[in-house]
XYZ file of C-alpha atoms in Angstrom:
399
model
C 0.116 0.069 0.009
C 3.008 2.364 0.935
C 4.608 1.819 -2.751
C 1.140 2.294 -4.494
C 0.899 5.496 -2.576
C 4.531 6.652 -3.481
C 3.936 5.657 -7.204
C 0.718 7.605 -7.258
C 2.313 10.770 -6.029
C 5.261 10.382 -8.313
C 2.780 10.058 -11.279
C 1.138 13.184 -10.123
C 4.434 15.192 -9.936
C 5.264 14.072 -13.358
C 2.193 15.209 -14.845
C 2.486 18.716 -13.050
C 6.267 18.928 -14.051
C 4.873 18.134 -17.821
C 2.398 20.822 -17.676
C 4.931 23.392 -16.423
C 7.403 22.487 -19.153
C 4.967 22.737 -21.860
C 3.748 26.259 -20.526
C 7.543 27.495 -20.442
C 8.167 26.231 -24.033
C 4.794 27.786 -24.986
C 5.679 30.920 -23.388
C 9.452 30.927 -24.939
C 7.898 30.354 -28.420
C 5.675 33.368 -27.892
C 8.287 35.495 -26.780
C 10.773 34.505 -29.614
C 7.920 35.127 -31.960
C 7.176 38.596 -30.577
C 10.841 39.586 -30.634
C 11.444 38.591 -34.008
C 7.964 40.472 -34.910
C 9.619 43.655 -33.094
C 12.824 43.511 -34.989
C 11.467 42.524 -38.347
C 11.410 46.017 -39.728
C 15.033 46.400 -38.585
C 14.318 50.142 -37.955
C 14.458 52.375 -34.961
C 12.765 55.887 -34.952
C 13.615 58.427 -32.393
C 12.780 61.963 -31.577
C 15.736 64.080 -30.799
C 14.856 67.335 -28.845
C 17.438 69.765 -29.077
C 18.175 72.946 -26.096
C 17.887 76.437 -27.048
C 20.916 78.218 -28.347
C 21.821 81.816 -27.241
C 20.675 83.477 -30.661
C 17.262 84.548 -31.219
C 16.777 82.175 -34.262
C 17.763 79.101 -31.791
C 16.352 80.310 -28.537
C 13.316 78.173 -28.443
C 15.118 74.691 -29.305
C 14.793 72.483 -32.284
C 13.268 68.759 -32.822
C 14.466 66.139 -35.612
C 13.695 62.539 -36.465
C 16.453 59.964 -36.495
C 15.974 56.976 -38.147
C 18.184 54.007 -37.802
C 17.833 51.152 -40.314
C 20.219 48.050 -39.359
C 19.419 46.145 -42.371
C 21.253 48.908 -44.157
C 24.460 48.676 -41.885
C 27.415 49.801 -43.762
C 25.409 51.903 -46.169
C 24.824 55.625 -46.117
C 21.307 55.762 -44.933
C 21.874 53.698 -41.742
C 21.771 56.351 -39.497
C 20.185 59.543 -40.567
C 18.298 62.540 -39.058
C 15.251 64.023 -40.932
C 15.105 67.913 -40.165
C 12.214 69.822 -41.047
C 13.811 73.254 -39.942
C 15.985 74.067 -42.892
C 15.707 77.033 -45.493
C 18.139 78.592 -47.924
C 19.438 81.838 -46.963
C 20.604 82.482 -50.392
C 16.873 82.213 -51.715
C 15.930 84.940 -53.922
C 14.315 87.781 -52.350
C 14.682 86.081 -48.814
C 14.378 88.920 -46.629
C 11.000 89.758 -48.322
C 9.704 86.326 -48.051
C 10.974 86.037 -44.532
C 9.255 89.357 -43.565
C 5.883 88.130 -45.386
C 5.825 84.766 -44.034
C 6.159 83.300 -47.526
C 9.600 81.854 -47.268
C 9.633 78.079 -47.769
C 11.131 75.837 -45.574
C 12.085 72.021 -46.255
C 13.103 68.632 -45.067
C 16.724 67.711 -45.304
C 18.587 64.655 -44.403
C 21.797 64.525 -42.423
C 24.049 62.108 -41.129
C 23.414 61.530 -37.470
C 27.214 62.188 -36.716
C 26.982 65.705 -38.460
C 23.769 66.499 -36.751
C 24.953 65.676 -33.138
C 28.378 67.319 -34.061
C 26.999 70.674 -34.849
C 24.983 70.916 -31.668
C 27.885 69.792 -29.540
C 29.994 72.485 -31.164
C 26.884 75.019 -30.413
C 27.343 73.990 -26.808
C 23.626 72.520 -26.986
C 22.246 69.513 -25.321
C 20.273 66.593 -27.203
C 17.916 64.200 -25.726
C 16.921 61.347 -27.542
C 13.389 59.429 -26.960
C 13.050 56.214 -29.029
C 9.355 55.889 -30.150
C 7.164 52.624 -29.408
C 6.005 51.940 -32.955
C 5.144 48.517 -34.353
C 7.390 47.064 -37.140
C 4.312 47.791 -39.791
C 4.138 51.605 -38.460
C 7.957 51.991 -38.486
C 8.137 50.787 -42.099
C 5.143 52.983 -42.957
C 6.793 56.204 -41.325
C 10.120 55.623 -42.908
C 8.592 55.133 -46.412
C 6.610 58.358 -45.777
C 9.997 60.240 -44.654
C 11.754 59.030 -47.779
C 9.024 60.378 -49.908
C 8.466 63.252 -48.282
C 12.511 64.245 -48.658
C 12.277 64.103 -52.365
C 12.792 67.400 -54.134
C 9.202 67.742 -55.270
C 7.787 67.109 -51.785
C 10.131 68.561 -49.409
C 8.946 72.457 -49.285
C 6.244 73.904 -47.093
C 5.430 77.190 -45.816
C 6.711 77.658 -42.294
C 4.534 79.220 -39.761
C 6.466 79.483 -36.142
C 3.186 78.719 -34.240
C 1.234 76.332 -36.376
C 3.331 74.500 -38.950
C 7.279 74.189 -37.650
C 9.994 71.661 -37.295
C 8.116 70.197 -34.331
C 4.584 70.391 -35.132
C 5.304 68.606 -38.431
C 6.851 65.450 -36.184
C 4.132 65.641 -33.862
C 1.844 65.473 -36.807
C 3.765 62.284 -37.968
C 3.673 60.470 -34.764
C -0.201 61.061 -34.597
C -1.008 60.016 -38.264
C 0.864 56.702 -38.072
C 0.334 55.511 -34.176
C -2.694 53.524 -33.695
C -4.743 54.232 -31.762
C -3.883 58.083 -31.932
C -2.247 59.379 -28.873
C -4.079 61.640 -26.949
C -1.539 64.044 -25.267
C -1.625 65.673 -21.655
C -1.125 68.929 -20.778
C 2.531 70.286 -19.918
C 1.596 73.805 -19.948
C 0.119 75.586 -17.200
C -3.677 76.003 -17.165
C -4.773 79.307 -19.424
C -1.308 79.495 -20.518
C -1.040 81.981 -24.072
C 1.027 81.654 -26.926
C 2.755 84.702 -25.759
C 3.398 83.042 -22.116
C 4.962 80.429 -23.945
C 7.784 82.311 -25.722
C 8.168 84.587 -23.013
C 9.630 81.873 -20.921
C 12.293 81.405 -23.332
C 13.029 84.876 -24.026
C 13.440 86.059 -20.613
C 15.553 82.798 -19.664
C 17.734 83.682 -22.436
C 18.118 87.662 -21.575
C 16.729 88.406 -24.784
C 14.549 91.403 -23.318
C 15.126 93.595 -26.257
C 13.959 90.889 -28.634
C 11.108 90.178 -26.462
C 10.175 93.799 -26.593
C 10.355 93.774 -30.457
C 8.337 90.490 -30.739
C 5.592 92.110 -28.040
C 5.072 94.936 -30.560
C 4.745 92.939 -33.739
C 2.602 90.159 -32.520
C -1.053 91.077 -31.782
C -3.942 90.010 -29.847
C -4.360 86.566 -31.390
C -1.107 85.394 -29.692
C -2.773 85.968 -26.182
C -5.082 83.225 -26.892
C -5.237 80.251 -24.451
C -3.422 77.475 -26.296
C -4.806 73.733 -26.401
C -2.576 70.911 -25.500
C -1.666 70.283 -29.023
C -1.344 73.891 -30.205
C 1.540 74.140 -27.070
C 3.431 71.530 -28.772
C 5.063 74.195 -31.251
C 7.759 74.112 -28.873
C 10.306 71.371 -29.006
C 10.338 70.971 -25.120
C 6.663 70.700 -24.921
C 6.417 67.913 -27.387
C 9.109 65.993 -25.483
C 7.503 66.356 -22.276
C 3.804 65.376 -24.064
C 5.269 62.203 -25.275
C 6.918 61.234 -21.861
C 3.441 62.056 -19.906
C 1.343 59.848 -22.521
C -0.616 57.139 -21.024
C -0.052 54.769 -24.004
C 3.813 54.518 -23.605
C 5.118 56.311 -26.653
C 8.677 56.225 -25.493
C 10.519 53.177 -24.932
C 13.523 54.629 -23.670
C 15.152 58.155 -23.100
C 18.697 59.232 -23.138
C 20.725 62.349 -23.148
C 23.184 62.208 -26.023
C 24.773 65.696 -25.455
C 24.671 67.985 -22.408
C 25.486 71.659 -22.555
C 28.152 73.226 -20.350
C 26.349 75.502 -17.714
C 27.369 78.798 -19.121
C 26.011 81.756 -17.118
C 23.981 84.029 -19.346
C 24.617 87.647 -18.766
C 21.177 89.625 -18.693
C 21.542 93.207 -20.308
C 22.232 95.826 -17.711
C 20.291 98.313 -20.254
C 16.815 96.819 -20.303
C 14.222 98.321 -22.641
C 12.440 99.809 -19.410
C 15.615 101.552 -18.136
C 16.596 103.092 -21.372
C 13.086 104.132 -21.964
C 12.996 105.599 -18.446
C 16.065 107.275 -18.475
C 14.967 108.977 -21.708
C 11.746 110.211 -20.239
C 13.698 111.766 -17.418
C 16.061 113.273 -19.635
C 13.718 114.950 -21.871
C 11.562 116.250 -19.140
C 14.412 117.690 -17.217
C 15.844 119.173 -20.707
C 12.338 120.806 -21.026
C 13.066 123.168 -18.023
C 16.027 125.060 -19.881
C 14.627 127.840 -21.693
C 17.988 128.180 -23.805
C 17.653 128.418 -27.570
C 20.031 125.370 -27.833
C 17.478 123.217 -25.630
C 14.450 124.335 -27.660
C 16.200 123.526 -30.994
C 17.097 120.144 -29.797
C 13.502 119.355 -28.460
C 11.891 120.499 -31.579
C 14.133 118.020 -33.672
C 13.747 115.265 -30.963
C 9.694 115.630 -31.269
C 10.019 115.410 -34.893
C 12.067 112.314 -34.815
C 10.059 110.765 -31.908
C 6.698 110.889 -33.699
C 7.906 110.165 -37.124
C 9.654 107.148 -35.538
C 6.316 106.260 -33.703
C 4.304 106.720 -36.927
C 6.759 104.510 -38.948
C 6.251 101.673 -36.303
C 2.608 102.105 -36.886
C 2.712 101.523 -40.343
C 4.833 98.713 -40.261
C 2.246 96.898 -37.725
C -0.457 97.646 -40.428
C 1.533 96.206 -43.093
C 2.388 93.146 -40.983
C -1.560 92.793 -40.266
C -2.540 93.119 -43.921
C 0.160 92.585 -46.394
C 1.643 88.991 -44.742
C 0.612 85.516 -44.149
C 1.518 86.107 -40.222
C -1.771 85.636 -38.797
C -0.464 86.372 -35.114
C 0.200 89.909 -36.367
C -3.398 90.725 -36.667
C -5.455 92.841 -34.446
C -2.412 94.661 -32.769
C -3.273 97.063 -29.982
C 0.150 98.325 -30.128
C -1.591 100.555 -32.878
C -3.352 102.571 -30.234
C 0.160 104.423 -29.313
C 1.940 103.827 -32.599
C -0.533 105.685 -34.652
C 0.314 105.443 -38.398
C -0.827 109.128 -38.860
C 2.193 110.346 -36.540
C 4.690 109.611 -39.490
C 3.074 112.457 -41.549
C 1.954 114.852 -38.738
C 5.883 114.900 -37.661
C 6.547 117.112 -40.217
C 4.201 119.391 -38.861
C 4.826 119.293 -35.341
C 6.308 122.841 -34.840
C 3.239 124.376 -36.904
C 0.991 126.765 -34.802
C -2.168 125.848 -36.814
C -5.241 125.129 -34.939
C -5.791 121.563 -36.691
C -2.296 120.575 -35.762
C -2.894 121.470 -32.291
C -6.329 119.834 -32.010
C -4.504 116.734 -33.206
C -1.848 116.425 -30.670
C -4.516 117.011 -28.026
C -6.573 114.183 -29.263
C -3.121 111.879 -29.288
C -2.834 113.065 -25.782
C -6.359 111.983 -24.710
C -5.772 108.557 -26.416
C -2.619 107.883 -24.730
C -3.619 108.819 -21.349
C -6.665 106.553 -21.871
C -4.591 103.592 -23.094
C -2.301 103.979 -19.979
C -5.149 103.749 -17.901
C -6.392 100.826 -19.597
C -2.825 99.079 -20.052
C -3.414 95.965 -17.895
C -6.998 95.408 -18.928
C -6.702 95.344 -22.893
C -7.197 91.969 -24.455
C -3.629 91.852 -25.699
C -0.459 91.975 -23.580
C 1.316 95.264 -24.124
C 5.366 95.247 -22.935
C 5.361 97.512 -19.720
C 8.687 98.759 -21.231
C 6.666 100.981 -23.615
C 4.827 102.771 -20.613
C 7.768 105.169 -20.003
C 7.566 105.966 -23.838
C 3.924 106.299 -23.911
C 4.216 108.634 -20.944
C 6.605 110.636 -23.040
C 4.398 110.716 -26.109
C 1.885 112.201 -23.755
C 3.945 114.801 -22.477
C 5.453 115.889 -25.701
C 1.833 115.868 -27.505
C 0.647 118.251 -24.490
C 3.760 120.442 -25.084
C 2.693 120.556 -28.831
C -0.808 121.788 -27.722
C 0.062 124.308 -25.670
C 3.016 125.953 -27.116
């Protein structure tokens, strides 16, 4: 009886071991099959996100796609980068096209070593995110990139906010990932386009550039961004991929790290310069010498003429260009285009001239009172300048 009992136990354990072994073999086979399926494309696609540079054109960073095809080992196409941020500086009428928003950008193909070497030279960091695509999706993306880089297909009309080197890559990811990913917010609630670019300009110490951009960009720049709209900035797209619940990123690696060079913020900020100018002109107004009066007459003419020229430029940027963010510009309330003509009559004592400058003073005073309540952000550095325009308008009216 005891031997019979041991035999049954042994037979039972043998049966269990066979089942376990069978399950292990099946799981191993599935694992091998799955690995082979993942590697069947021989392609790895990753997003490269480059840190901002010190110049205005590079202050917002950059994005590109890296494609490694191991089936082409030893050939030129094994490790390449698709760059949608390329333009031809030697293009005919380059500056006119750029100003009017009609300059064509294009996708270029670079060797990975050349791409990373350039950013190392510029002391800029690069983060690589290997993207989670199926073999079929990777093959489709690779073929689409090759087709898009052909001469007849590679050009597109660049838009800094809505169609740039980063949004193009975001659209490629969305189009080819199934199901389409839903991105999580990476910017504060109610953040605007202007908020997004200000953080880079202020961090880079480009306060004069920030002033110029704030003058050129109209009220549409103060619209609250959607999650996808915020991805016009490379850092935001990178963070959106990291925060996605669908695990769009298989791995992440820092390829290059910039040296921590301390940026020197400008001593002569726009606000300080305009404030000093205001104090200087007000102080000079108390001198009754002939030289002081001649200087102020010339200064008033130049001040209002240049202000009017800015107004004319803003009208042209609104109506004669494809820059949709330049529309509805409230800076026209202080940069009145008519000043460019009325500046030539500033020393006239005619009644209609005096009334013009009285109306100007009233408009500018109301503007200062409503400065922080307008639907468009106006740069605070302009406040001393607007106050100076008020004072000189009143002076022209009463003299």
